[in-house]
CSV table of C-alpha atoms in Angstrom, one decimal:
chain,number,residue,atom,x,y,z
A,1008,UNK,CA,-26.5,-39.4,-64.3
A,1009,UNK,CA,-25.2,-37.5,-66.7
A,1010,UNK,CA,-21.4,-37.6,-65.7
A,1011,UNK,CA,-19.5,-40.9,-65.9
A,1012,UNK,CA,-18.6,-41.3,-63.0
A,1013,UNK,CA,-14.5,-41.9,-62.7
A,1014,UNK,CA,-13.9,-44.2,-59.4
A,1015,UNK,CA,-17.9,-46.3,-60.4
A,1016,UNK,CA,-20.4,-45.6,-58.1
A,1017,UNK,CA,-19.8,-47.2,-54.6
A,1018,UNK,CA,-16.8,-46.4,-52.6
A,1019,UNK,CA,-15.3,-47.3,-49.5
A,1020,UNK,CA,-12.8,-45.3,-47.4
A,1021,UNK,CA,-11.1,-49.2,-45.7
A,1022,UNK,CA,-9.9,-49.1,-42.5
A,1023,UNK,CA,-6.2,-50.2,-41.9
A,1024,UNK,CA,-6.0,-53.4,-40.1
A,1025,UNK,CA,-2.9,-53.6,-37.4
A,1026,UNK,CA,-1.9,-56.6,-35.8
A,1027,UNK,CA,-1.4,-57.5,-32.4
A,1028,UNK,CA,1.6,-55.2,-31.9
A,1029,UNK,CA,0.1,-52.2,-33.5
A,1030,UNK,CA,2.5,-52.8,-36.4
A,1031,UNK,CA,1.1,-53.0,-39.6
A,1032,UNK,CA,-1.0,-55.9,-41.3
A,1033,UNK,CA,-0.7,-55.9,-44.8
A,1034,UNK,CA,-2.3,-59.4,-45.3
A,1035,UNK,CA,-5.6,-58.3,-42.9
A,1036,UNK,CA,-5.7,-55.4,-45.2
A,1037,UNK,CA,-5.6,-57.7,-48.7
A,1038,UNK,CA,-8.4,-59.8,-47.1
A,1039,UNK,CA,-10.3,-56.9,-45.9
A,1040,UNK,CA,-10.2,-55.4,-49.3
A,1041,UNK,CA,-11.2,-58.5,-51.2
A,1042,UNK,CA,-14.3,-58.8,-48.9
A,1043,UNK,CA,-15.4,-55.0,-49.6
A,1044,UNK,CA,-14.7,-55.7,-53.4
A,1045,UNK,CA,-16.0,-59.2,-54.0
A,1046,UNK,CA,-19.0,-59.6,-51.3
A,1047,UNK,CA,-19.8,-55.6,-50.5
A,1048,UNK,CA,-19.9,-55.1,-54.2
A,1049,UNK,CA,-17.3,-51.8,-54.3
A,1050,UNK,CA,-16.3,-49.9,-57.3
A,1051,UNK,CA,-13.2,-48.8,-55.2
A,1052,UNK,CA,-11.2,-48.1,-52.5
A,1053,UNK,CA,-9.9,-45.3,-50.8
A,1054,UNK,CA,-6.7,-46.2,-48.8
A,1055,UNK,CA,-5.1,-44.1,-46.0
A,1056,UNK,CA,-8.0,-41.7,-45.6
A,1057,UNK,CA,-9.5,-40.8,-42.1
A,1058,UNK,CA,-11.1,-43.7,-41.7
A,1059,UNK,CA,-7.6,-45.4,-43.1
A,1060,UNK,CA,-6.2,-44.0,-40.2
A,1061,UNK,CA,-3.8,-42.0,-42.3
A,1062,UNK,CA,-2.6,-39.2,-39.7
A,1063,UNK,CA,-0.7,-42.3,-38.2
A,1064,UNK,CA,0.9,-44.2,-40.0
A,1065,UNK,CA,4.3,-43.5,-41.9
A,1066,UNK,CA,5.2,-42.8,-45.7
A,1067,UNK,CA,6.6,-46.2,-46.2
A,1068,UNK,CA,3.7,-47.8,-44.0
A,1069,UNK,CA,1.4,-45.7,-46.4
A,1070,UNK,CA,3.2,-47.6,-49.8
A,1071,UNK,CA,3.3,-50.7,-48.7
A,1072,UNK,CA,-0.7,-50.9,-47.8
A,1073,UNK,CA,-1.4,-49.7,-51.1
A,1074,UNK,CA,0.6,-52.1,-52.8
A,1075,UNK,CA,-1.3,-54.7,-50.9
A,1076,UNK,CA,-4.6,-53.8,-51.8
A,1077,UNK,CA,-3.7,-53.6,-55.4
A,1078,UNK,CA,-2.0,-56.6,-55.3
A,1079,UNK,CA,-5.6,-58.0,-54.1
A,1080,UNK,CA,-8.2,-56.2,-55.6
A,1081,UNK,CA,-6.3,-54.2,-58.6
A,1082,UNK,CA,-7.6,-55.8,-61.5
A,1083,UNK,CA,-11.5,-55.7,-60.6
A,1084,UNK,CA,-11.6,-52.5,-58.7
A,1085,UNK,CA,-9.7,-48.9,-58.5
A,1086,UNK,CA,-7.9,-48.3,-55.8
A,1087,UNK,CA,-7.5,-44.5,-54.5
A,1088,UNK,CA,-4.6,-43.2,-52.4
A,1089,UNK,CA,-5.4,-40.7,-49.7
A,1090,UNK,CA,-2.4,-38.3,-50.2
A,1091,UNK,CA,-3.4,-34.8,-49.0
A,1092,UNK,CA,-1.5,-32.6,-45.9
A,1093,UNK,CA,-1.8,-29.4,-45.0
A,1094,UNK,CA,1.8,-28.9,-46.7
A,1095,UNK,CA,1.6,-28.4,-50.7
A,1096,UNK,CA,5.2,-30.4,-51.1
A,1097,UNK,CA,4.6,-33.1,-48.9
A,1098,UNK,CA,1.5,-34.1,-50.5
A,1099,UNK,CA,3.3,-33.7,-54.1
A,1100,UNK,CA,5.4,-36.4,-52.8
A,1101,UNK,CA,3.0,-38.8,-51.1
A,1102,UNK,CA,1.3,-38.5,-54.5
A,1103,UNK,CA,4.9,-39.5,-56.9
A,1104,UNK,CA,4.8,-42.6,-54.1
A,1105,UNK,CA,1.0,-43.5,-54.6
A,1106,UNK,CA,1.3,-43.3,-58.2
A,1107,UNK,CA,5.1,-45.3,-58.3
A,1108,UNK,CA,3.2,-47.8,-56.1
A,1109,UNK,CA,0.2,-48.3,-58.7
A,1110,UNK,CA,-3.0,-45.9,-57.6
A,1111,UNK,CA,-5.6,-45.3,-59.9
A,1112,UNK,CA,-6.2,-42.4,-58.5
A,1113,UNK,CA,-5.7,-39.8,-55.6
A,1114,UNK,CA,-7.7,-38.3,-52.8
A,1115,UNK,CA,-6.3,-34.7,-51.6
A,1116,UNK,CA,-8.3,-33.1,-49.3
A,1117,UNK,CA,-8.3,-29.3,-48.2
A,1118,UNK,CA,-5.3,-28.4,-46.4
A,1119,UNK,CA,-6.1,-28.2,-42.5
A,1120,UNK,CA,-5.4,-26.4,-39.5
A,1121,UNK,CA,-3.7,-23.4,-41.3
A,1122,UNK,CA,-7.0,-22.2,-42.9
A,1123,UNK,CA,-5.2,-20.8,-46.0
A,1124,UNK,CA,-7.1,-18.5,-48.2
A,1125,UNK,CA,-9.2,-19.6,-51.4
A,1126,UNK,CA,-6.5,-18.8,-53.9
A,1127,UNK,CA,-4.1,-20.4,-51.8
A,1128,UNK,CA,-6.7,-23.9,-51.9
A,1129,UNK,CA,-6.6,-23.1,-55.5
A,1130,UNK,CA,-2.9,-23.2,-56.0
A,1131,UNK,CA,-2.6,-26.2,-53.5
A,1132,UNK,CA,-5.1,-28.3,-55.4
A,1133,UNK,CA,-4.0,-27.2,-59.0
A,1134,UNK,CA,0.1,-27.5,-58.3
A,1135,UNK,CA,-0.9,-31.0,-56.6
A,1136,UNK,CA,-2.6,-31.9,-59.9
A,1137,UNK,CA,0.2,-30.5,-62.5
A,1138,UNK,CA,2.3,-32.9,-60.8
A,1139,UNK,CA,0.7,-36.1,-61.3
A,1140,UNK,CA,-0.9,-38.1,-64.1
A,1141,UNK,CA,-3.6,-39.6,-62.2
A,1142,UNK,CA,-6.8,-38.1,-61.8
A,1143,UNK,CA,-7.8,-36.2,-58.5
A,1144,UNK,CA,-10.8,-36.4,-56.3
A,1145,UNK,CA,-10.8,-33.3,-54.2
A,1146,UNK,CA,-12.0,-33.8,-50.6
A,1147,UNK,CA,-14.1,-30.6,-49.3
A,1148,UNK,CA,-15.2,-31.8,-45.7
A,1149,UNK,CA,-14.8,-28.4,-43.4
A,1150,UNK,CA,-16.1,-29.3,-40.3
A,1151,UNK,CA,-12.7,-31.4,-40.2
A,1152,UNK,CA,-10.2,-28.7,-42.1
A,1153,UNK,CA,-11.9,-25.3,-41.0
A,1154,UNK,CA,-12.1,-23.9,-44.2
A,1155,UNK,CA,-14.7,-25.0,-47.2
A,1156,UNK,CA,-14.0,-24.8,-50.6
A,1157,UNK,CA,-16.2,-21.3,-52.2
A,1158,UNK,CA,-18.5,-22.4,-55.1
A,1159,UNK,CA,-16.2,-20.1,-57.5
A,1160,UNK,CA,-12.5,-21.7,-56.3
A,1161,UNK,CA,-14.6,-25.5,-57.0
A,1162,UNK,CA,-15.4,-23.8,-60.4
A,1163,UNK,CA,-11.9,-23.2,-61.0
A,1164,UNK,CA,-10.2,-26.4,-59.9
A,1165,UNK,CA,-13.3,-28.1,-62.3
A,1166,UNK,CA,-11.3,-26.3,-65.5
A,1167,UNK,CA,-8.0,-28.4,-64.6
A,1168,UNK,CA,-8.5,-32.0,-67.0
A,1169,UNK,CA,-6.9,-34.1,-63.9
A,1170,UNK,CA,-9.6,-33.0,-61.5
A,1171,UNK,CA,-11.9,-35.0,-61.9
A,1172,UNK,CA,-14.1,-35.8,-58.8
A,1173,UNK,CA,-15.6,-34.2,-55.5
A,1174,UNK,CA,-15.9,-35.8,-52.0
A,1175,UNK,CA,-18.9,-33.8,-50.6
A,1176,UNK,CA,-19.1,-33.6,-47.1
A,1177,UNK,CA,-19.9,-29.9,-46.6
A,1178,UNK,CA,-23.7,-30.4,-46.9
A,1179,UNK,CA,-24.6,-27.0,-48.6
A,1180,UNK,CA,-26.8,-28.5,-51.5
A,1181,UNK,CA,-27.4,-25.3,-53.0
A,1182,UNK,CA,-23.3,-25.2,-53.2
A,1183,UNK,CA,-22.8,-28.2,-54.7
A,1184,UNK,CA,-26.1,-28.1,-57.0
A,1185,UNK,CA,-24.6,-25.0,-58.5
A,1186,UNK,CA,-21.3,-26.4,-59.1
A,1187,UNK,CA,-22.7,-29.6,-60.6
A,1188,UNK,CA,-24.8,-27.8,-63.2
A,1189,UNK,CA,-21.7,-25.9,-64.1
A,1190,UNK,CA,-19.5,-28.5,-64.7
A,1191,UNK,CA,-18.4,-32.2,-65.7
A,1192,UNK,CA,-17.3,-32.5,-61.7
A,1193,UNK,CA,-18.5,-36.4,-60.2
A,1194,UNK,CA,-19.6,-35.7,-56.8
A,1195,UNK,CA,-19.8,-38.4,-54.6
A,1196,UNK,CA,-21.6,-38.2,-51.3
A,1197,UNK,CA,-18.8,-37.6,-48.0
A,1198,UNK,CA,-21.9,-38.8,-45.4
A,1199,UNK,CA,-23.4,-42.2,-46.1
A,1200,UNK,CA,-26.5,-40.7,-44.8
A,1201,UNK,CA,-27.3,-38.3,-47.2
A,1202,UNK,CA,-25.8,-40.6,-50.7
A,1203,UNK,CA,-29.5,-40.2,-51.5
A,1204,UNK,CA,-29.9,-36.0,-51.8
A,1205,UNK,CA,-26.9,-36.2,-53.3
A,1206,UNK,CA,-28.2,-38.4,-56.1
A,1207,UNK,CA,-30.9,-36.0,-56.8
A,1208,UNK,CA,-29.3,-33.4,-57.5
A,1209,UNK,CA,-27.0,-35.3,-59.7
A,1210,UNK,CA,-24.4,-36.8,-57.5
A,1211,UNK,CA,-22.8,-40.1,-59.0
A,1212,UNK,CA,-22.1,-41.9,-55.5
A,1213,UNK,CA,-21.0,-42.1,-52.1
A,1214,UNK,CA,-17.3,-42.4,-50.6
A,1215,UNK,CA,-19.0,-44.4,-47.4
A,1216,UNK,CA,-17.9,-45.4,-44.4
A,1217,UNK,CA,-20.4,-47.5,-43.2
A,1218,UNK,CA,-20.1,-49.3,-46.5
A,1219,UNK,CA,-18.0,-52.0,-44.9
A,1220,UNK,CA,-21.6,-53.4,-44.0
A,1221,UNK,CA,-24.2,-51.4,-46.1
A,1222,UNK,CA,-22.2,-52.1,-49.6
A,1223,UNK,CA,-24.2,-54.1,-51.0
A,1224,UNK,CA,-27.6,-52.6,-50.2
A,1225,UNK,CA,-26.0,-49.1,-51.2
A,1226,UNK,CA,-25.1,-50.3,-54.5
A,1227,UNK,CA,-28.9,-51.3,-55.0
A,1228,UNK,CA,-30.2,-48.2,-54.0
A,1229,UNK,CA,-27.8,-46.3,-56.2
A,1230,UNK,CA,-28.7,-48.7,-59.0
A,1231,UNK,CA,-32.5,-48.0,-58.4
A,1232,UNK,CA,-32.3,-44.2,-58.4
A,1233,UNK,CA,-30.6,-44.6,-61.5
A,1234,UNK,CA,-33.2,-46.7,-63.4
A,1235,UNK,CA,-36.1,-43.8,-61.4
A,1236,UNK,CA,-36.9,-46.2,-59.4
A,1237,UNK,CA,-37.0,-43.5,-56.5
A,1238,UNK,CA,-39.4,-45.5,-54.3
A,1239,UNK,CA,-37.0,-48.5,-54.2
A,1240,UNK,CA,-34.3,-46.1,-53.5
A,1241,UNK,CA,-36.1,-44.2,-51.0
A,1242,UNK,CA,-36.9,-47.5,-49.2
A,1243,UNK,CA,-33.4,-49.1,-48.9
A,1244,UNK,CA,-32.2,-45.3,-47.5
A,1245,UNK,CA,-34.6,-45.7,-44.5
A,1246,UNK,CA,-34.1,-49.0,-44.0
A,1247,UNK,CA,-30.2,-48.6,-43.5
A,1248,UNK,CA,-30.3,-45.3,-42.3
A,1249,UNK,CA,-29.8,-46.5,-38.4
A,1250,UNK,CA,-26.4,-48.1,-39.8
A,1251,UNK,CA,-25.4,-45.1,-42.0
A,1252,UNK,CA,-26.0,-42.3,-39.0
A,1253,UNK,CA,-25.0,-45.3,-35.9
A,1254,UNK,CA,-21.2,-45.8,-37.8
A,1255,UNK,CA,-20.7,-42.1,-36.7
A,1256,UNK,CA,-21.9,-42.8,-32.9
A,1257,UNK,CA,-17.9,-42.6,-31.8
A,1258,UNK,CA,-15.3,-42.5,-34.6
A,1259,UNK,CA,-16.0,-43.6,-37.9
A,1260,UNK,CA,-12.8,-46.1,-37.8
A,1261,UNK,CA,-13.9,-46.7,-34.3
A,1262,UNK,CA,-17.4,-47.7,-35.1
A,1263,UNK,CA,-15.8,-49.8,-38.5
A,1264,UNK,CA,-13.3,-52.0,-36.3
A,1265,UNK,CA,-15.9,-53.0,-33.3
A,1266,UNK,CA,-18.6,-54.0,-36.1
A,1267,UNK,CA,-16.0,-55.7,-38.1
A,1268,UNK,CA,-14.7,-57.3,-34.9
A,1269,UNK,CA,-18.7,-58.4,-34.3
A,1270,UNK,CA,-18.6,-60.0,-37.8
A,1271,UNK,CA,-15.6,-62.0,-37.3
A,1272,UNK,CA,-13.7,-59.8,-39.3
A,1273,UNK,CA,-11.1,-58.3,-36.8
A,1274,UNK,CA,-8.9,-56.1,-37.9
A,1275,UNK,CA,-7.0,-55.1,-35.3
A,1276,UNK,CA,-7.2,-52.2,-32.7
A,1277,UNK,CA,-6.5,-48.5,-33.3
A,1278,UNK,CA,-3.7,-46.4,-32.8
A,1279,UNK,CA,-3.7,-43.2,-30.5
A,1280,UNK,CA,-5.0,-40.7,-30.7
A,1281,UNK,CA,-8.2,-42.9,-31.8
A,1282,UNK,CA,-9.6,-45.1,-28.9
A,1283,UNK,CA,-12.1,-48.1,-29.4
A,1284,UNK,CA,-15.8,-47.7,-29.7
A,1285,UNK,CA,-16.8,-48.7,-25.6
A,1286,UNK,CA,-18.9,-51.4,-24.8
A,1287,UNK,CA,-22.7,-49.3,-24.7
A,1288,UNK,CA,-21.0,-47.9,-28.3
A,1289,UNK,CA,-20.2,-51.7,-29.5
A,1290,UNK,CA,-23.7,-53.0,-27.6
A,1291,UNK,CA,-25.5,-50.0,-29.9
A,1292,UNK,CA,-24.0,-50.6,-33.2
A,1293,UNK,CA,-24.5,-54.5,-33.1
A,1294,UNK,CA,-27.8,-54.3,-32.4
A,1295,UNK,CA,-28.5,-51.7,-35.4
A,1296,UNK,CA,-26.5,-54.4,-37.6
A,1297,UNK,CA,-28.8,-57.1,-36.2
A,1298,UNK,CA,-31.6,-54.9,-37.5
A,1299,UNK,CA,-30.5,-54.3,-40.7
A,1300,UNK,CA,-30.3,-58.1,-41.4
A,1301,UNK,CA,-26.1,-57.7,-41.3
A,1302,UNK,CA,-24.7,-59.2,-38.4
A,1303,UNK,CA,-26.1,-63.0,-37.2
């Protein structure tokens, strides 16, 4: 690898536990955060993405999970906020509060639903960063936003010093090769299912999902493509494989919470407009967890 990567190499986007009531669980998320840090072997955490359920949950809901993950894992892991909207000004402020609360860093992804043009992504993505100190991972994932980010705006946002990192789920390799040989960009893989392509043509990592389970094993195959050990790395790829591809068979969070739940690691239940993985869904996934040697 020839970048250093900024947030290490393994990543999870957490899920945000709820209790009972739906309200928030601040202490299920601490716990949940010191089991992906200390047992799934994470570099860091992304808080209030997707899979963070972040569409639902309020600005002061937002602050005070971040403050409880950092409280719990802040000194042996980064923690990321997931700040972006589809409005320049709100994110700007979601961003002052993640960075007031204690973020190491931010995750902005591509302004949705509006499908502004690539100089206005490249405006949104460099005023975000002019207002902040922390670095910026920028979230390209267009199957979710409707618009990608062009290989030349990417080129320019690499020239701003605060951003710093790419969450890749666009899956044009030929894209992202070009932009990686171009600059000092750390791409990290958006789909746990293809961290290894991404690593060979110089990605640094994955921000997972299934990595609530598949941490650990992820961390070794990233360690083994590192040391060329690509048959090691090819191995441990097919071998979760069914876990990486079966998180996605509903909603990721969906999929997260029912194997979590089958672990013994409830976290709650969603909150509309998300529903919970059905019971052929749950069925599926635990016996692709059984496989894999992570669920008893």
């Amino acid at each position: 690898m020839s970048v250093v990567p900024p947030f290490g190499n393994l990543i999870t986007a957490m899920v945000t536990p709820f209790a009972e009531d739906g309200s928030l669980d601040p202490d299920g998320a601490a716990e949940l955060a010191r089991y992906l840090v200390d047992e799934q072997d994470n570099d860091a955490l992304v808080i209030s993405g997707t899979t963070g359920e972040s569409p639902t949950t309020t600005a002061g809901e937002k602050v005070t999970l971040l403050r409880a993950v950092i409280e719990a894992v802040g000194d042996r892991a980064k923690v990321i906020a997931g700040v972006g909207s589809f409005d320049t000004r709100h994110t700007i402020e979601t961003a002052h509060e993640a960075e007031a609360a204690g973020a190491n860093g931010l995750l902005v992804v591509t302004p949705y639903y509006s499908k502004p043009p690539q100089e206005g992504l490249v405006q949104h993505f460099r005023t975000v960063a002019d207002e902040t100190a922390l670095p910026i991972m920028v979230y390209d994932i267009p199957h979710r936003t409707g618009t990608p980010i062009a290989t030349e705006s990417m080129l320019r946002l690499a020239e701003h010093p605060r951003i710093v990192a790419v969450k890749d789920a666009k899956k044009d390799f030929e894209a992202t090769s070009i932009v990686i040989s171009r600059t000092d960009l750390a791409y990290y893989s958006g789909d746990d299912a293809v961290t290894l392509p991404m690593l060979a043509i110089g990605g640094v990592g994955v921000v997972g999902t299934s990595t609530h389970f598949t941490g650990r094993g992820m961390k070794r195959l990233i360690q083994a493509f590192a040391k060329a050990d690509t048959a090691e790395a090819l191995r441990l790829h097919q071998e979760l494989l069914p876990v990486l591809t079966g998180v996605f068979a509903a909603q990721g969070v969906s999929m997260v919470k029912a194997g979590l739940e089958l672990q013994g690691r409830g976290v709650g239940g969603l909150r509309l407009p998300q529903v919970p993985a059905t019971d052929d869904q749950r069925e599926t996934f635990a016996g692709l967890l059984r496989a894999a040697g992570l669920l008893d």
